[in-house]
Every structure is written in structure tokens, then in C-alpha cells.
Short mmCIF file of C-alpha atoms in Angstrom, two decimals:
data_model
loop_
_atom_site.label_atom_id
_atom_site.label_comp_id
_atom_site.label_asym_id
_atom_site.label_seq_id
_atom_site.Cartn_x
_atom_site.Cartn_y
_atom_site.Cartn_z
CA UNK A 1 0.00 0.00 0.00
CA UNK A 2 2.86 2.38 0.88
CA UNK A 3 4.90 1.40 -2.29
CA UNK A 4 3.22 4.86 -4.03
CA UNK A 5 5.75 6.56 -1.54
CA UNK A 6 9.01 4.83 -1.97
CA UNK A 7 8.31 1.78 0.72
CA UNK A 8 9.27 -1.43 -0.70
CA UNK A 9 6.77 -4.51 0.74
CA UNK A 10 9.12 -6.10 2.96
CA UNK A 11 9.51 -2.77 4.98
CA UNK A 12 6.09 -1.87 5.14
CA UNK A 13 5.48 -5.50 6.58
CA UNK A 14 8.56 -4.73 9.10
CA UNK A 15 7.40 -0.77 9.51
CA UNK A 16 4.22 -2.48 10.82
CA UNK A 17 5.86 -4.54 13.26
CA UNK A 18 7.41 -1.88 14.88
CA UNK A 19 4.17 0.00 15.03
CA UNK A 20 1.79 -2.60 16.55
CA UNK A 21 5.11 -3.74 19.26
CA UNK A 22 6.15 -0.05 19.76
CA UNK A 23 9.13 -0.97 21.18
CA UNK A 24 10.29 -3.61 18.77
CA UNK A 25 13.65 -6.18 18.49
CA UNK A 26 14.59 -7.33 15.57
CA UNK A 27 15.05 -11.11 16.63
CA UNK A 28 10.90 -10.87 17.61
CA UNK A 29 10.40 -9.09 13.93
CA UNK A 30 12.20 -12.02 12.35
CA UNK A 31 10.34 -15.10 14.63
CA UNK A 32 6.77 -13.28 13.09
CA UNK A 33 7.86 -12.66 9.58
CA UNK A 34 9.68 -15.63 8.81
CA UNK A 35 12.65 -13.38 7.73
CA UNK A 36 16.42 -13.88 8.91
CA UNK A 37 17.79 -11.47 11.71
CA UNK A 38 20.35 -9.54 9.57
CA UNK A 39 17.57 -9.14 6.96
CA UNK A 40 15.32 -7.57 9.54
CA UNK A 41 18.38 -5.39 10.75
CA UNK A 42 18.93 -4.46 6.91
CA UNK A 43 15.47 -3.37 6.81
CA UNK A 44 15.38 -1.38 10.19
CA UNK A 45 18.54 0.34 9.10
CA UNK A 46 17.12 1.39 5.98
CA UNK A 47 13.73 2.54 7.77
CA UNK A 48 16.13 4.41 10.75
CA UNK A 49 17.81 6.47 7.15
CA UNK A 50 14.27 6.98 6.08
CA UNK A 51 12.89 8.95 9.54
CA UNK A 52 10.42 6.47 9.92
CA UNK A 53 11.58 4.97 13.28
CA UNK A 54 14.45 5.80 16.22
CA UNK A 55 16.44 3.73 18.21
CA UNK A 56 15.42 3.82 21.80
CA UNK A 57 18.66 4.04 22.77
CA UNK A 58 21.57 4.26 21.03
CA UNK A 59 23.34 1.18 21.92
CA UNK A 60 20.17 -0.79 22.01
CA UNK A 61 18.50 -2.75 19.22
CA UNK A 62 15.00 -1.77 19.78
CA UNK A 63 13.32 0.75 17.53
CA UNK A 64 9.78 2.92 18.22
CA UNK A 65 8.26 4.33 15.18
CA UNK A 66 8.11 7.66 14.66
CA UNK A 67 4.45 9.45 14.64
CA UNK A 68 3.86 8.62 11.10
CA UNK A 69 1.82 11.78 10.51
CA UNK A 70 5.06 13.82 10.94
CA UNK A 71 7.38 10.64 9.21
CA UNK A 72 5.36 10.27 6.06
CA UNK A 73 4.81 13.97 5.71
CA UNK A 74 7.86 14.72 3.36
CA UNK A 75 7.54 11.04 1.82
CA UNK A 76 3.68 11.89 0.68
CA UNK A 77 4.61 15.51 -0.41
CA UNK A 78 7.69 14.36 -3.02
CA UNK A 79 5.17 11.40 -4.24
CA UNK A 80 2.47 14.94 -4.88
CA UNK A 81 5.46 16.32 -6.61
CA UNK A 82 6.53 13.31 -8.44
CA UNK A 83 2.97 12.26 -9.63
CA UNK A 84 2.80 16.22 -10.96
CA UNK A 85 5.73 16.29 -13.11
CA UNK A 86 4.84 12.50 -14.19
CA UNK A 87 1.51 14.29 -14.98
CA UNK A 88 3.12 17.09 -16.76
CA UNK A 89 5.38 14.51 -18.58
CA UNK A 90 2.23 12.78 -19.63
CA UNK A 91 0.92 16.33 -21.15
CA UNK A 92 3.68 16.61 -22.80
CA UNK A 93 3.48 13.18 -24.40
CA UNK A 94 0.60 13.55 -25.47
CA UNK A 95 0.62 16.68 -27.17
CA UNK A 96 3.69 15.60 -29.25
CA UNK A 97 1.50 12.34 -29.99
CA UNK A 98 -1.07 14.57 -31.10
CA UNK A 99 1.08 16.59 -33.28
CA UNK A 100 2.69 13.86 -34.62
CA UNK A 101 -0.59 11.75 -35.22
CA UNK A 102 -1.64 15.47 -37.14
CA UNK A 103 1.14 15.21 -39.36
CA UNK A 104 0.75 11.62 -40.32
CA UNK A 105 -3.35 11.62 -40.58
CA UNK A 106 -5.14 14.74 -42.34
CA UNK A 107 -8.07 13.36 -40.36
CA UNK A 108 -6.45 14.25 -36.83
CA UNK A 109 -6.75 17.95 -38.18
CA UNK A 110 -10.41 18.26 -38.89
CA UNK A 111 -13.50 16.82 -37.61
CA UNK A 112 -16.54 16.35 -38.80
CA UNK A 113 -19.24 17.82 -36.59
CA UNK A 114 -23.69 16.60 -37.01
CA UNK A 115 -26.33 17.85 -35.89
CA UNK A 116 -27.70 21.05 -33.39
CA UNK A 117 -26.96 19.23 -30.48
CA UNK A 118 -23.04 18.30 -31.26
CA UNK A 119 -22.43 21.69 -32.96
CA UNK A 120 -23.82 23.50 -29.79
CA UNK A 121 -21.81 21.16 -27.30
CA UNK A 122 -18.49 22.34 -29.49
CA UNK A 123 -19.73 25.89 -29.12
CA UNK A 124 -19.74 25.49 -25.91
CA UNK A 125 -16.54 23.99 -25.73
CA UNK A 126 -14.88 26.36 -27.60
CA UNK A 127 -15.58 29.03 -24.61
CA UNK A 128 -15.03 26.89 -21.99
CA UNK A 129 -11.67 25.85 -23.25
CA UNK A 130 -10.54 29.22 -24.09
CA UNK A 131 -7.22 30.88 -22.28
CA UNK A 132 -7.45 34.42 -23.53
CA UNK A 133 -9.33 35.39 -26.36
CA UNK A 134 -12.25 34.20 -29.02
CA UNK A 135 -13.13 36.02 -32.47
CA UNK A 136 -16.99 34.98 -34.02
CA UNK A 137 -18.47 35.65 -37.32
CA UNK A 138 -22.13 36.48 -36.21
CA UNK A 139 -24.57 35.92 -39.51
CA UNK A 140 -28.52 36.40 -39.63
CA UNK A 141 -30.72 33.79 -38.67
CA UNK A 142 -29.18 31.57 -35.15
CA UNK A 143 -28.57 27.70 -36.67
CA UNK A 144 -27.57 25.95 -32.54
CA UNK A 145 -27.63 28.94 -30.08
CA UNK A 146 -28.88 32.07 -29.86
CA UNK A 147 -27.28 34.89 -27.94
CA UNK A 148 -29.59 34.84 -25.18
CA UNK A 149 -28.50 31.38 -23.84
CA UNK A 150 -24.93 31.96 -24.56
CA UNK A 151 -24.08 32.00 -21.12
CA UNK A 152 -20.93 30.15 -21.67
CA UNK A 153 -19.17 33.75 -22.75
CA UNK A 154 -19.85 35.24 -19.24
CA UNK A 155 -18.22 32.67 -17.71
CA UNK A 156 -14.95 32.86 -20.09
CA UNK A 157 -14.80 36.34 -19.85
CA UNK A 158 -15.17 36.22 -16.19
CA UNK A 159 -11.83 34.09 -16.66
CA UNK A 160 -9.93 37.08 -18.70
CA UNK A 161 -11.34 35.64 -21.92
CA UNK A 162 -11.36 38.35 -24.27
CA UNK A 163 -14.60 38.26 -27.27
CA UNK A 164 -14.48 40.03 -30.51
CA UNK A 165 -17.39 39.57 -32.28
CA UNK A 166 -18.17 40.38 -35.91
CA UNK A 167 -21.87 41.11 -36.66
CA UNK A 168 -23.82 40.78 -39.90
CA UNK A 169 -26.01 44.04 -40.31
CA UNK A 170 -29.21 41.83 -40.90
CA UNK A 171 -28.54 40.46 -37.80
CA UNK A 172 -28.41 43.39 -35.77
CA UNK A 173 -32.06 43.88 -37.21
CA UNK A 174 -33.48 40.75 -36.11
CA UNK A 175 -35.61 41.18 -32.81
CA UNK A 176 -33.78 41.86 -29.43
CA UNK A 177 -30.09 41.89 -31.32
CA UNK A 178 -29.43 45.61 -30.74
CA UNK A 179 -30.27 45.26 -27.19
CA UNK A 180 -28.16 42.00 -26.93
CA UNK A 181 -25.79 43.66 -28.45
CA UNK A 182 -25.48 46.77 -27.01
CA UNK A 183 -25.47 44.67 -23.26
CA UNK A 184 -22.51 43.30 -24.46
CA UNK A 185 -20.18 46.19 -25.48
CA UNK A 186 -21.23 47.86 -21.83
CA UNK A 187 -19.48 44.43 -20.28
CA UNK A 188 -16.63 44.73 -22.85
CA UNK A 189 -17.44 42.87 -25.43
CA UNK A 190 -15.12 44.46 -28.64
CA UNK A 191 -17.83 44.05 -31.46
CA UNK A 192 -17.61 45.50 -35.13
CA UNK A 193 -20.53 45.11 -37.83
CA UNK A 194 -20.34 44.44 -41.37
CA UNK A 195 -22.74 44.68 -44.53
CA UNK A 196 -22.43 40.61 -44.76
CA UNK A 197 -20.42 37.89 -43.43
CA UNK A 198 -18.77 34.59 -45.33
CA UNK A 199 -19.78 31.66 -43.26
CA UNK A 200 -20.68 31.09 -39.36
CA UNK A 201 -17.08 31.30 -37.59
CA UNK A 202 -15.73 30.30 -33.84
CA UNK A 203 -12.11 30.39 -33.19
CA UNK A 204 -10.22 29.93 -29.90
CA UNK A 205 -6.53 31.03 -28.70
CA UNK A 206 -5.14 30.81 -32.35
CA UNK A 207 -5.77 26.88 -31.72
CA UNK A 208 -9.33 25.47 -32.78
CA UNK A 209 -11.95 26.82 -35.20
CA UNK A 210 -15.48 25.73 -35.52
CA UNK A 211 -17.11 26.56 -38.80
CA UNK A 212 -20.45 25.15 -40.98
CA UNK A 213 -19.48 23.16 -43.66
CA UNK A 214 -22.94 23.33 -45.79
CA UNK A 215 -25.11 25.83 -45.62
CA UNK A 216 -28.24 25.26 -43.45
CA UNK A 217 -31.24 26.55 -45.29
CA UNK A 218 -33.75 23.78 -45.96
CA UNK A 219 -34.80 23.19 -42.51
CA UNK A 220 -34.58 19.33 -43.00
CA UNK A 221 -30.95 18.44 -43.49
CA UNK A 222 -29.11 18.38 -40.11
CA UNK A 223 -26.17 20.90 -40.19
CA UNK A 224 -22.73 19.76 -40.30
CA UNK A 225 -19.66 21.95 -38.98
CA UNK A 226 -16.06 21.36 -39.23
CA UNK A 227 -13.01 21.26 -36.16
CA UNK A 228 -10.16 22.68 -37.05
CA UNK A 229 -7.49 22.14 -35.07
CA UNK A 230 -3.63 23.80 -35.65
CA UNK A 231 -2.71 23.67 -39.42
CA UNK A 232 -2.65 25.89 -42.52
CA UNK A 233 -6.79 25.67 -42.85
CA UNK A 234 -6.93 26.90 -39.12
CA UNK A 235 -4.31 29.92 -40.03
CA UNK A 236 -6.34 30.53 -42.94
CA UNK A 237 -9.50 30.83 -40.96
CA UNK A 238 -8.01 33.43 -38.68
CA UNK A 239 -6.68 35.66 -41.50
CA UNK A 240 -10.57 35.70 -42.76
CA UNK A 241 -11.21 36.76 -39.40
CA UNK A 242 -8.86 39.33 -39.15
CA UNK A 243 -9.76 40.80 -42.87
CA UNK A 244 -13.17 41.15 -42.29
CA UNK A 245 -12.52 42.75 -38.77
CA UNK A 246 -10.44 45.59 -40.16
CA UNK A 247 -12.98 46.52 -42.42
CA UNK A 248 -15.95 46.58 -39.57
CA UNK A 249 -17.43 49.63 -38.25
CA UNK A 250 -16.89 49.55 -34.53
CA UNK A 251 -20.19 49.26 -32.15
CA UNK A 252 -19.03 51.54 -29.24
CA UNK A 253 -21.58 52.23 -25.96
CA UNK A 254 -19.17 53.44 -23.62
CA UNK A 255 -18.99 57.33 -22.73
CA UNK A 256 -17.52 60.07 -24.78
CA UNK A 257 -16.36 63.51 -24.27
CA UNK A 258 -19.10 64.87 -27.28
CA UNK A 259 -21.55 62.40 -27.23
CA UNK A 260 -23.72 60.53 -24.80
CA UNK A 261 -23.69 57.22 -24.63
CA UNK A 262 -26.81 56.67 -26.58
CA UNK A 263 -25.96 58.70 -29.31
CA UNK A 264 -22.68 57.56 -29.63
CA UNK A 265 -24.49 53.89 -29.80
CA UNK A 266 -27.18 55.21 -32.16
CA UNK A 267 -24.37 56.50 -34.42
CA UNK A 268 -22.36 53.43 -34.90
CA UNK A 269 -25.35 51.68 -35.54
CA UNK A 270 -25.97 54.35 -38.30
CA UNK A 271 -22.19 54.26 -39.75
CA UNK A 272 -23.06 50.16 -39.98
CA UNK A 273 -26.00 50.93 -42.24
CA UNK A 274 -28.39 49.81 -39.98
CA UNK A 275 -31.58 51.54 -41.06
CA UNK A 276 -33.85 54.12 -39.20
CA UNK A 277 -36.84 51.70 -39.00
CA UNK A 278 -34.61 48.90 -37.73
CA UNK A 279 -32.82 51.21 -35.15
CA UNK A 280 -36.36 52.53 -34.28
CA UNK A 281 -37.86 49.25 -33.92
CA UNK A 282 -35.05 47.07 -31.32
CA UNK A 283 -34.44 49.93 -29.21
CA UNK A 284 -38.59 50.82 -28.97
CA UNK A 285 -38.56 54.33 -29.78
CA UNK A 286 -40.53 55.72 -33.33
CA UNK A 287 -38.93 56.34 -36.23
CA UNK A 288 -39.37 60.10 -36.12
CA UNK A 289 -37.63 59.80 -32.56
CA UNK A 290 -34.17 57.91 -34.04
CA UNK A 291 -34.06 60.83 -36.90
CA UNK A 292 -34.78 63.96 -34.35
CA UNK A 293 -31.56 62.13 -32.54
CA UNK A 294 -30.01 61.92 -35.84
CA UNK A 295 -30.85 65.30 -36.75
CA UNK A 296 -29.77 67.25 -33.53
CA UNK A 297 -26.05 65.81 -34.17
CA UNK A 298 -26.21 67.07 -37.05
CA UNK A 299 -26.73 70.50 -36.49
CA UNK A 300 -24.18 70.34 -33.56
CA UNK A 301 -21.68 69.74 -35.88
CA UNK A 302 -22.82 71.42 -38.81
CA UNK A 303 -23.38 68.80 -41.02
CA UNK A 304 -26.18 69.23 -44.20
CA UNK A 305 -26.29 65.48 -45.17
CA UNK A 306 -25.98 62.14 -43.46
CA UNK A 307 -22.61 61.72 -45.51
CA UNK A 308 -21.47 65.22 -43.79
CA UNK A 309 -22.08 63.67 -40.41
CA UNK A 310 -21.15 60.40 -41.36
CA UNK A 311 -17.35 62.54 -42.05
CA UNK A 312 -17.55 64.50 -39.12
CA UNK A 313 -18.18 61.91 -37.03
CA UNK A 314 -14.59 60.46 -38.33
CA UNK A 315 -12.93 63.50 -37.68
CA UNK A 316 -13.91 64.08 -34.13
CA UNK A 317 -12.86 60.55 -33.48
CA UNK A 318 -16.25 59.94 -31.44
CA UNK A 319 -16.54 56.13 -33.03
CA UNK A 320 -12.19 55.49 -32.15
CA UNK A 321 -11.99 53.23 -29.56
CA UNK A 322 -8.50 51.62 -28.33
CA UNK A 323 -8.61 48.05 -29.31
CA UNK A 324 -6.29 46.33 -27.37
CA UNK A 325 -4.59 43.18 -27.78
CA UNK A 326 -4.27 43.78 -31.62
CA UNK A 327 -0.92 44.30 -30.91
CA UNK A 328 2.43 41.83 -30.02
CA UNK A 329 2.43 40.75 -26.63
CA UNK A 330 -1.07 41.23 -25.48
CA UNK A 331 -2.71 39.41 -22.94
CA UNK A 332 -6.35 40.16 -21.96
CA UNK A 333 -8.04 41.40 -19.03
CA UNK A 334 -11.71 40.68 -17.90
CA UNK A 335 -13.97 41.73 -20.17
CA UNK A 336 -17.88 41.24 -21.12
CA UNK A 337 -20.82 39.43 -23.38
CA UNK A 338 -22.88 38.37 -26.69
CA UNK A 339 -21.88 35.97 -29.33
CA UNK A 340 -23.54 33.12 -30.48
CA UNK A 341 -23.64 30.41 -34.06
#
């Protein structure tokens, strides 16, 4: 039993001699074993180096264990340390096994995914798994999880995750999405909208993807999605990303020296190309309401046209927002919430 800590079977069986006799000899050790006296006193000796028991005297040959809560103490700590570096060793083997299985079998570096249930479960995943950041390609029309029961995100980003989201403009018109959306840039969430989006896009920490591999239209046919794991598909994937995010417009909530938060909100939605009726409609206001907002901008800065504010806007720099972690050597802090496939 005590073999896990460096005791061979012979002194355990002589280690519990000495316990149950407390003050043991070896001649009485060797009579209830069946072992030979200078085998016993081999044992004892090595037991005596170990801390485990102490002569009662020093010219004597009887031996009292030592309390073995104190004895065992450094013996049970090295085993912790030994079984963590044999665990670390084992990490390590496996991820060159991995990487090594990758290179000799194109299927090791991309999985086929079926099925709402499966693709959400990887969605999931994908957070869950995540050290420090995500990026998503947000399109129209939710295929496994809408944003509302994304609750996966909060949880990563209460771990430092960082989220950069990409929205589809139709998307920020379905019902609820400006809202949802808007909640999630207050908590941090970096998200940028374009006029359309590619394909449905997860990726984690540079390392995993998850991404549809037919599109989903029918209703019928169960969607399929792809794993990609570290390769040249999985870089490719993340410079999509990344060229689609340069060219987003940013969707900023936070405060601003010229602007209040709502207008500076109502503005990026408008620099987007999100329409009045749209903006009127998720944030529950009339139309008339969204263009009197529109319109008292306007004359605060001057501008005739929607182009003219659309420029000045630029200029003042009320849409710039720092983006970190875009640059070498970033690492995130906590941030906030909405994503979804």
C-alpha cells in the first residue's frame, strides 16, 4: 500500500511490526515474519535512514516508530510532486502524440461535426476551453444557439477571456439583437458590424476553429460543422477573421467627451447601415424619434447630409476606440458578453 511513496513490501510489513510492538527487536520481527535477523536489521537500518523509526537508545536494538503523521509527511509531499511532473510529462506526451498523429493523418486535423446538439456542445466547448481570447463571425438567422442562452461567454470572460465579435447588419435587425448587443459592449465585449459575413465562424486562442461546412437553409438536413485544429486551414481561418474585422465599423456604448452614450451607440449603428426603422424598432422608440436624434447631431456639428455627419463623425474621433490586444504581446483582461452560431 505504501509502495506509491518509496516503501518497498518487505519494509512496510517490518514498519508495521514496529508500530503494533512499539518498542520492537529485531530477533521478535524475524520469529513473526519468517525473515532472517540480519535481513530484519537491513530493513530497520534502511527505515532508521528513512525517519520512519528511532532507536530507543543508542546502543540498544529496539526501535519505536516515529508518529507517522510527521514521518510520512515529506515522503507523501515528493510522491504529490513526483505524480505532478509524471503528470506534466504525460501532457507533454501527449501533445507531441497529437502533433505527430496530425502530421501523419489529415483526419487528426479536422472533424466532422452533425447535428444542433453536437455543434452546440463544441460551441460550448470552444468558450469553456478558451485561455485568452475568441473572435466569431455572427450571420442572420441563429442555426444551434442564440445569444440569449450563450451564457458560456460570461463565464470565459469572467476568466480574462477576451470576445471580438463580428456582426452581420441583418442580424443586428433581427428582434432583441441591438439590445443583446449593445449589453454586451457595456461588459466589454469588442464588437464591429459588417454589410455581410462569409460563413458562421468560432475560433479559440489561435488553436481550434469551428465553422459550418454546408449551408443550413432547408430546414430538413441536419447541419454539419467542421473542427479545425492547428494547421494551414486553421491559419487561414483566422486571416478571414482578421480581414473582415479591419474593415468593420466599430459598435461603441461606452462614454464620450461629445456624445452621450446613446448617441454615440445610435451613431455606430448608423455608420453600420443599420436603417432608421430597424434602429427605431429594437431599441422601442418611433422612427421620427431615431431621426430627431439623428438630426440634432447634425446641427451640432454642422453637417447638411448624413454623408457630412457620417465625415464629421470620423474627424472628431467619437466612433475610435483603443482596441487592445491587436498588438504583439497582449494578454487580456476581464472583459464582457454576446456571441452566439
Amino acid at each position: 500500500m505504501l509502495e506509491a511513496i518509496g516503501m518497498t513490501p518487505d519494509e512496510e510489513r517490518v514498519y508495521r511490526q514496529v508500530v503494533g510492538a512499539f518498542r520492537a527487536e529485531p530477533a521478535d520481527i524475524a520469529d513473526r515474519l519468517g525473515f532472517g535477523v540480519d535481513e530484519v536489521l537491513e530493513i530497520l537500518q534502511s527505515l532508521h535512514t528513512k525517519g520512519l523509526i528511532t532507536k530507543v537508545a543508542p546502543n540498544e536494538q529496539r526501535y519505536v516508530p516515529a508518529p507517522p503523521d510527521v514521518a510520512f509527511g515529506p515522503l507523501l509531499l515528493r510522491g504529490q510532486e513526483s505524480l505532478e511532473w509524471a503528470r506534466n510529462a504525460v501532457a507533454e506526451l501527449v501533445e507531441e502524440y497529437r502533433g505527430s498523429a496530425r502530421r501523419r493523418d489529415p483526419s487528426q486535423l479536422v472533424e466532422v461535426v452533425t447535428g444542433k446538439a453536437a455543434i452546440r456542445q463544441q460551441v460550448v466547448q470552444l468558450q469553456l476551453n478558451a485561455k485568452y481570447e475568441t473572435r466569431w463571425f455572427c450571420r442572420a438567422g441563429h442555426v444551434v444557439m442564440p445569444a440569449s442562452e450563450n451564457t458560456e461567454q460570461f463565464e470565459a470572460q469572467a476568466r480574462g477571456v477576451r470576445y471580438r465579435v463580428l456582426y452581420e447588419r441583418e442580424l443586428l435587425e433581427e428582434p432583441g439583437m441591438i439590445e443583446s448587443v449593445a449589453a454586451g459592449v457595456r461588459h466589454g465585449e469588442v464588437a464591429r458590424s459588417v454589410a455581410t459575413l462569409p460563413v458562421r465562424l468560432g475560433i479559440a486562442d489561435d488553436s481550434i476553429a469551428l465553422c459550418p461546412l454546408v449551408p443550413h437553409a432547408d430546414g430538413v438536413t441536419e447541419p454539419t460543422a467542421a473542427l479545425v485544429r492547428e494547421s494551414n486551414l486553421l491559419t487561414a481561418l483566422i486571416a478571414l477573421f482578421e480581414s473582415y474585422w479591419e474593415r468593420g465599423s466599430p459598435l461603441l456604448v461606452d462614454q464620450s467627451d461629445r456624445v452621450d452614450a446613446d448617441e454615440r451607440f445610435l451613431l455606430s449603428l448608423l455608420v453600420s447601415g443599420v436603417t432608421d426603422k430597424a434602429i427605431a424598432t429594437q431599441l422601442q422608440v418611433s422612427q421620427r424619434t431615431v431621426q430627431r436624434k439623428i438630426s440634432d447631431v447634425m446641427r451640432r456639428v454642422n453637417a447638411q447630409t448624413r454623408m457630412q455627419l457620417a465625415w464629421e463623425v470620423s474627424r472628431r474621433g467619437w466612433l475610435e476606440t483603443a482596441d487592445p490586444g491587436l498588438h504583439e504581446g497582449w494578454r487580456p483582461g476581464p472583459t464582457g458578453a454576446v456571441a452566439s452560431g
